Amino acid sequence: MSNVPKMLILAGTVLIVIGLVWMLLGRFVQLGKLPGDIAIERGNFRFYFPIVTCIVISVVFSLILAVIRWFTK
């Protein structure tokens, strides 16, 4: 068996776990509505850029990947 099916199964499992965690934590942590996210509403124009949310998600994923790399060495 090649590595591609295994990687697809792993990716699917990871996405399911992320979705479940997001559903459970979404009640407590409002990602996308953090202080520092840019929201501009003027008339019919609406601009929204979740800069702080992007930074938080990036830091969390970086920490997760660092822990995974640490355990695989």
mmCIF file with all atom_site columns, C-alpha atoms in Angstrom:
data_model
loop_
_atom_site.group_PDB
_atom_site.id
_atom_site.type_symbol
_atom_site.label_atom_id
_atom_site.label_alt_id
_atom_site.label_comp_id
_atom_site.label_asym_id
_atom_site.label_entity_id
_atom_site.label_seq_id
_atom_site.pdbx_PDB_ins_code
_atom_site.Cartn_x
_atom_site.Cartn_y
_atom_site.Cartn_z
_atom_site.occupancy
_atom_site.B_iso_or_equiv
_atom_site.pdbx_formal_charge
_atom_site.auth_seq_id
_atom_site.auth_comp_id
_atom_site.auth_asym_id
_atom_site.auth_atom_id
_atom_site.pdbx_PDB_model_num
ATOM 1  C CA . MET A 1 1  ? 0.000   0.000  0.000  1.00 0.00 ? 1  MET A CA 1
ATOM 2  C CA . SER A 1 2  ? 1.422   3.377  -0.942 1.00 0.00 ? 2  SER A CA 1
ATOM 3  C CA . ASN A 1 3  ? 1.678   6.330  1.410  1.00 0.00 ? 3  ASN A CA 1
ATOM 4  C CA . VAL A 1 4  ? -0.958  8.462  -0.363 1.00 0.00 ? 4  VAL A CA 1
ATOM 5  C CA . PRO A 1 5  ? -4.040  6.621  1.010  1.00 0.00 ? 5  PRO A CA 1
ATOM 6  C CA . LYS A 1 6  ? -2.558  6.667  4.506  1.00 0.00 ? 6  LYS A CA 1
ATOM 7  C CA . MET A 1 7  ? -1.895  10.396 4.261  1.00 0.00 ? 7  MET A CA 1
ATOM 8  C CA . LEU A 1 8  ? -5.444  11.035 3.016  1.00 0.00 ? 8  LEU A CA 1
ATOM 9  C CA . ILE A 1 9  ? -6.919  9.027  5.892  1.00 0.00 ? 9  ILE A CA 1
ATOM 10 C CA . LEU A 1 10 ? -4.727  10.914 8.361  1.00 0.00 ? 10 LEU A CA 1
ATOM 11 C CA . ALA A 1 11 ? -5.670  14.279 6.835  1.00 0.00 ? 11 ALA A CA 1
ATOM 12 C CA . GLY A 1 12 ? -9.372  13.380 7.015  1.00 0.00 ? 12 GLY A CA 1
ATOM 13 C CA . THR A 1 13 ? -9.061  12.308 10.639 1.00 0.00 ? 13 THR A CA 1
ATOM 14 C CA . VAL A 1 14 ? -7.240  15.513 11.530 1.00 0.00 ? 14 VAL A CA 1
ATOM 15 C CA . LEU A 1 15 ? -9.938  17.606 9.825  1.00 0.00 ? 15 LEU A CA 1
ATOM 16 C CA . ILE A 1 16 ? -12.685 15.759 11.705 1.00 0.00 ? 16 ILE A CA 1
ATOM 17 C CA . VAL A 1 17 ? -10.910 16.311 15.032 1.00 0.00 ? 17 VAL A CA 1
ATOM 18 C CA . ILE A 1 18 ? -10.379 20.008 14.251 1.00 0.00 ? 18 ILE A CA 1
ATOM 19 C CA . GLY A 1 19 ? -14.051 20.356 13.325 1.00 0.00 ? 19 GLY A CA 1
ATOM 20 C CA . LEU A 1 20 ? -15.214 18.712 16.551 1.00 0.00 ? 20 LEU A CA 1
ATOM 21 C CA . VAL A 1 21 ? -12.885 20.834 18.685 1.00 0.00 ? 21 VAL A CA 1
ATOM 22 C CA . TRP A 1 22 ? -14.040 23.955 16.848 1.00 0.00 ? 22 TRP A CA 1
ATOM 23 C CA . MET A 1 23 ? -17.691 23.060 17.502 1.00 0.00 ? 23 MET A CA 1
ATOM 24 C CA . LEU A 1 24 ? -17.057 22.447 21.194 1.00 0.00 ? 24 LEU A CA 1
ATOM 25 C CA . LEU A 1 25 ? -14.810 25.448 21.803 1.00 0.00 ? 25 LEU A CA 1
ATOM 26 C CA . GLY A 1 26 ? -16.861 27.724 19.537 1.00 0.00 ? 26 GLY A CA 1
ATOM 27 C CA . ARG A 1 27 ? -19.333 28.198 22.338 1.00 0.00 ? 27 ARG A CA 1
ATOM 28 C CA . PHE A 1 28 ? -16.669 29.666 24.619 1.00 0.00 ? 28 PHE A CA 1
ATOM 29 C CA . VAL A 1 29 ? -14.149 31.289 22.270 1.00 0.00 ? 29 VAL A CA 1
ATOM 30 C CA . GLN A 1 30 ? -15.598 33.466 19.523 1.00 0.00 ? 30 GLN A CA 1
ATOM 31 C CA . LEU A 1 31 ? -12.947 33.150 16.817 1.00 0.00 ? 31 LEU A CA 1
ATOM 32 C CA . GLY A 1 32 ? -13.464 35.900 14.302 1.00 0.00 ? 32 GLY A CA 1
ATOM 33 C CA . LYS A 1 33 ? -14.738 38.332 16.895 1.00 0.00 ? 33 LYS A CA 1
ATOM 34 C CA . LEU A 1 34 ? -11.596 38.894 18.929 1.00 0.00 ? 34 LEU A CA 1
ATOM 35 C CA . PRO A 1 35 ? -10.459 42.356 20.016 1.00 0.00 ? 35 PRO A CA 1
ATOM 36 C CA . GLY A 1 36 ? -8.151  43.699 17.326 1.00 0.00 ? 36 GLY A CA 1
ATOM 37 C CA . ASP A 1 37 ? -10.025 42.207 14.372 1.00 0.00 ? 37 ASP A CA 1
ATOM 38 C CA . ILE A 1 38 ? -10.686 44.933 11.813 1.00 0.00 ? 38 ILE A CA 1
ATOM 39 C CA . ALA A 1 39 ? -14.330 45.577 10.955 1.00 0.00 ? 39 ALA A CA 1
ATOM 40 C CA . ILE A 1 40 ? -15.472 48.592 8.912  1.00 0.00 ? 40 ILE A CA 1
ATOM 41 C CA . GLU A 1 41 ? -19.137 49.158 8.076  1.00 0.00 ? 41 GLU A CA 1
ATOM 42 C CA . ARG A 1 42 ? -20.217 52.198 6.068  1.00 0.00 ? 42 ARG A CA 1
ATOM 43 C CA . GLY A 1 43 ? -23.534 52.279 4.292  1.00 0.00 ? 43 GLY A CA 1
ATOM 44 C CA . ASN A 1 44 ? -23.683 49.317 1.907  1.00 0.00 ? 44 ASN A CA 1
ATOM 45 C CA . PHE A 1 45 ? -19.968 48.589 2.296  1.00 0.00 ? 45 PHE A CA 1
ATOM 46 C CA . ARG A 1 46 ? -18.691 46.047 4.793  1.00 0.00 ? 46 ARG A CA 1
ATOM 47 C CA . PHE A 1 47 ? -15.013 45.140 5.238  1.00 0.00 ? 47 PHE A CA 1
ATOM 48 C CA . TYR A 1 48 ? -13.856 42.571 7.758  1.00 0.00 ? 48 TYR A CA 1
ATOM 49 C CA . PHE A 1 49 ? -10.318 41.292 8.296  1.00 0.00 ? 49 PHE A CA 1
ATOM 50 C CA . PRO A 1 50 ? -9.773  39.007 11.327 1.00 0.00 ? 50 PRO A CA 1
ATOM 51 C CA . ILE A 1 51 ? -6.084  39.813 11.820 1.00 0.00 ? 51 ILE A CA 1
ATOM 52 C CA . VAL A 1 52 ? -5.889  38.787 15.494 1.00 0.00 ? 52 VAL A CA 1
ATOM 53 C CA . THR A 1 53 ? -7.811  35.576 14.813 1.00 0.00 ? 53 THR A CA 1
ATOM 54 C CA . CYS A 1 54 ? -5.331  34.721 12.033 1.00 0.00 ? 54 CYS A CA 1
ATOM 55 C CA . ILE A 1 55 ? -2.405  35.335 14.381 1.00 0.00 ? 55 ILE A CA 1
ATOM 56 C CA . VAL A 1 56 ? -3.928  33.170 17.135 1.00 0.00 ? 56 VAL A CA 1
ATOM 57 C CA . ILE A 1 57 ? -4.618  30.298 14.723 1.00 0.00 ? 57 ILE A CA 1
ATOM 58 C CA . SER A 1 58 ? -1.088  30.574 13.304 1.00 0.00 ? 58 SER A CA 1
ATOM 59 C CA . VAL A 1 59 ? 0.491   30.424 16.763 1.00 0.00 ? 59 VAL A CA 1
ATOM 60 C CA . VAL A 1 60 ? -1.628  27.419 17.775 1.00 0.00 ? 60 VAL A CA 1
ATOM 61 C CA . PHE A 1 61 ? -0.773  25.497 14.590 1.00 0.00 ? 61 PHE A CA 1
ATOM 62 C CA . SER A 1 62 ? 2.919   26.377 14.986 1.00 0.00 ? 62 SER A CA 1
ATOM 63 C CA . LEU A 1 63 ? 2.923   25.033 18.529 1.00 0.00 ? 63 LEU A CA 1
ATOM 64 C CA . ILE A 1 64 ? 1.142   21.846 17.465 1.00 0.00 ? 64 ILE A CA 1
ATOM 65 C CA . LEU A 1 65 ? 3.628   21.255 14.648 1.00 0.00 ? 65 LEU A CA 1
ATOM 66 C CA . ALA A 1 66 ? 6.571   21.965 16.967 1.00 0.00 ? 66 ALA A CA 1
ATOM 67 C CA . VAL A 1 67 ? 5.296   19.378 19.439 1.00 0.00 ? 67 VAL A CA 1
ATOM 68 C CA . ILE A 1 68 ? 4.769   16.840 16.640 1.00 0.00 ? 68 ILE A CA 1
ATOM 69 C CA . ARG A 1 69 ? 8.315   17.443 15.334 1.00 0.00 ? 69 ARG A CA 1
ATOM 70 C CA . TRP A 1 70 ? 9.683   17.130 18.867 1.00 0.00 ? 70 TRP A CA 1
ATOM 71 C CA . PHE A 1 71 ? 8.014   13.735 19.364 1.00 0.00 ? 71 PHE A CA 1
ATOM 72 C CA . THR A 1 72 ? 9.057   12.400 15.959 1.00 0.00 ? 72 THR A CA 1
ATOM 73 C CA . LYS A 1 73 ? 12.771  13.049 16.452 1.00 0.00 ? 73 LYS A CA 1
#
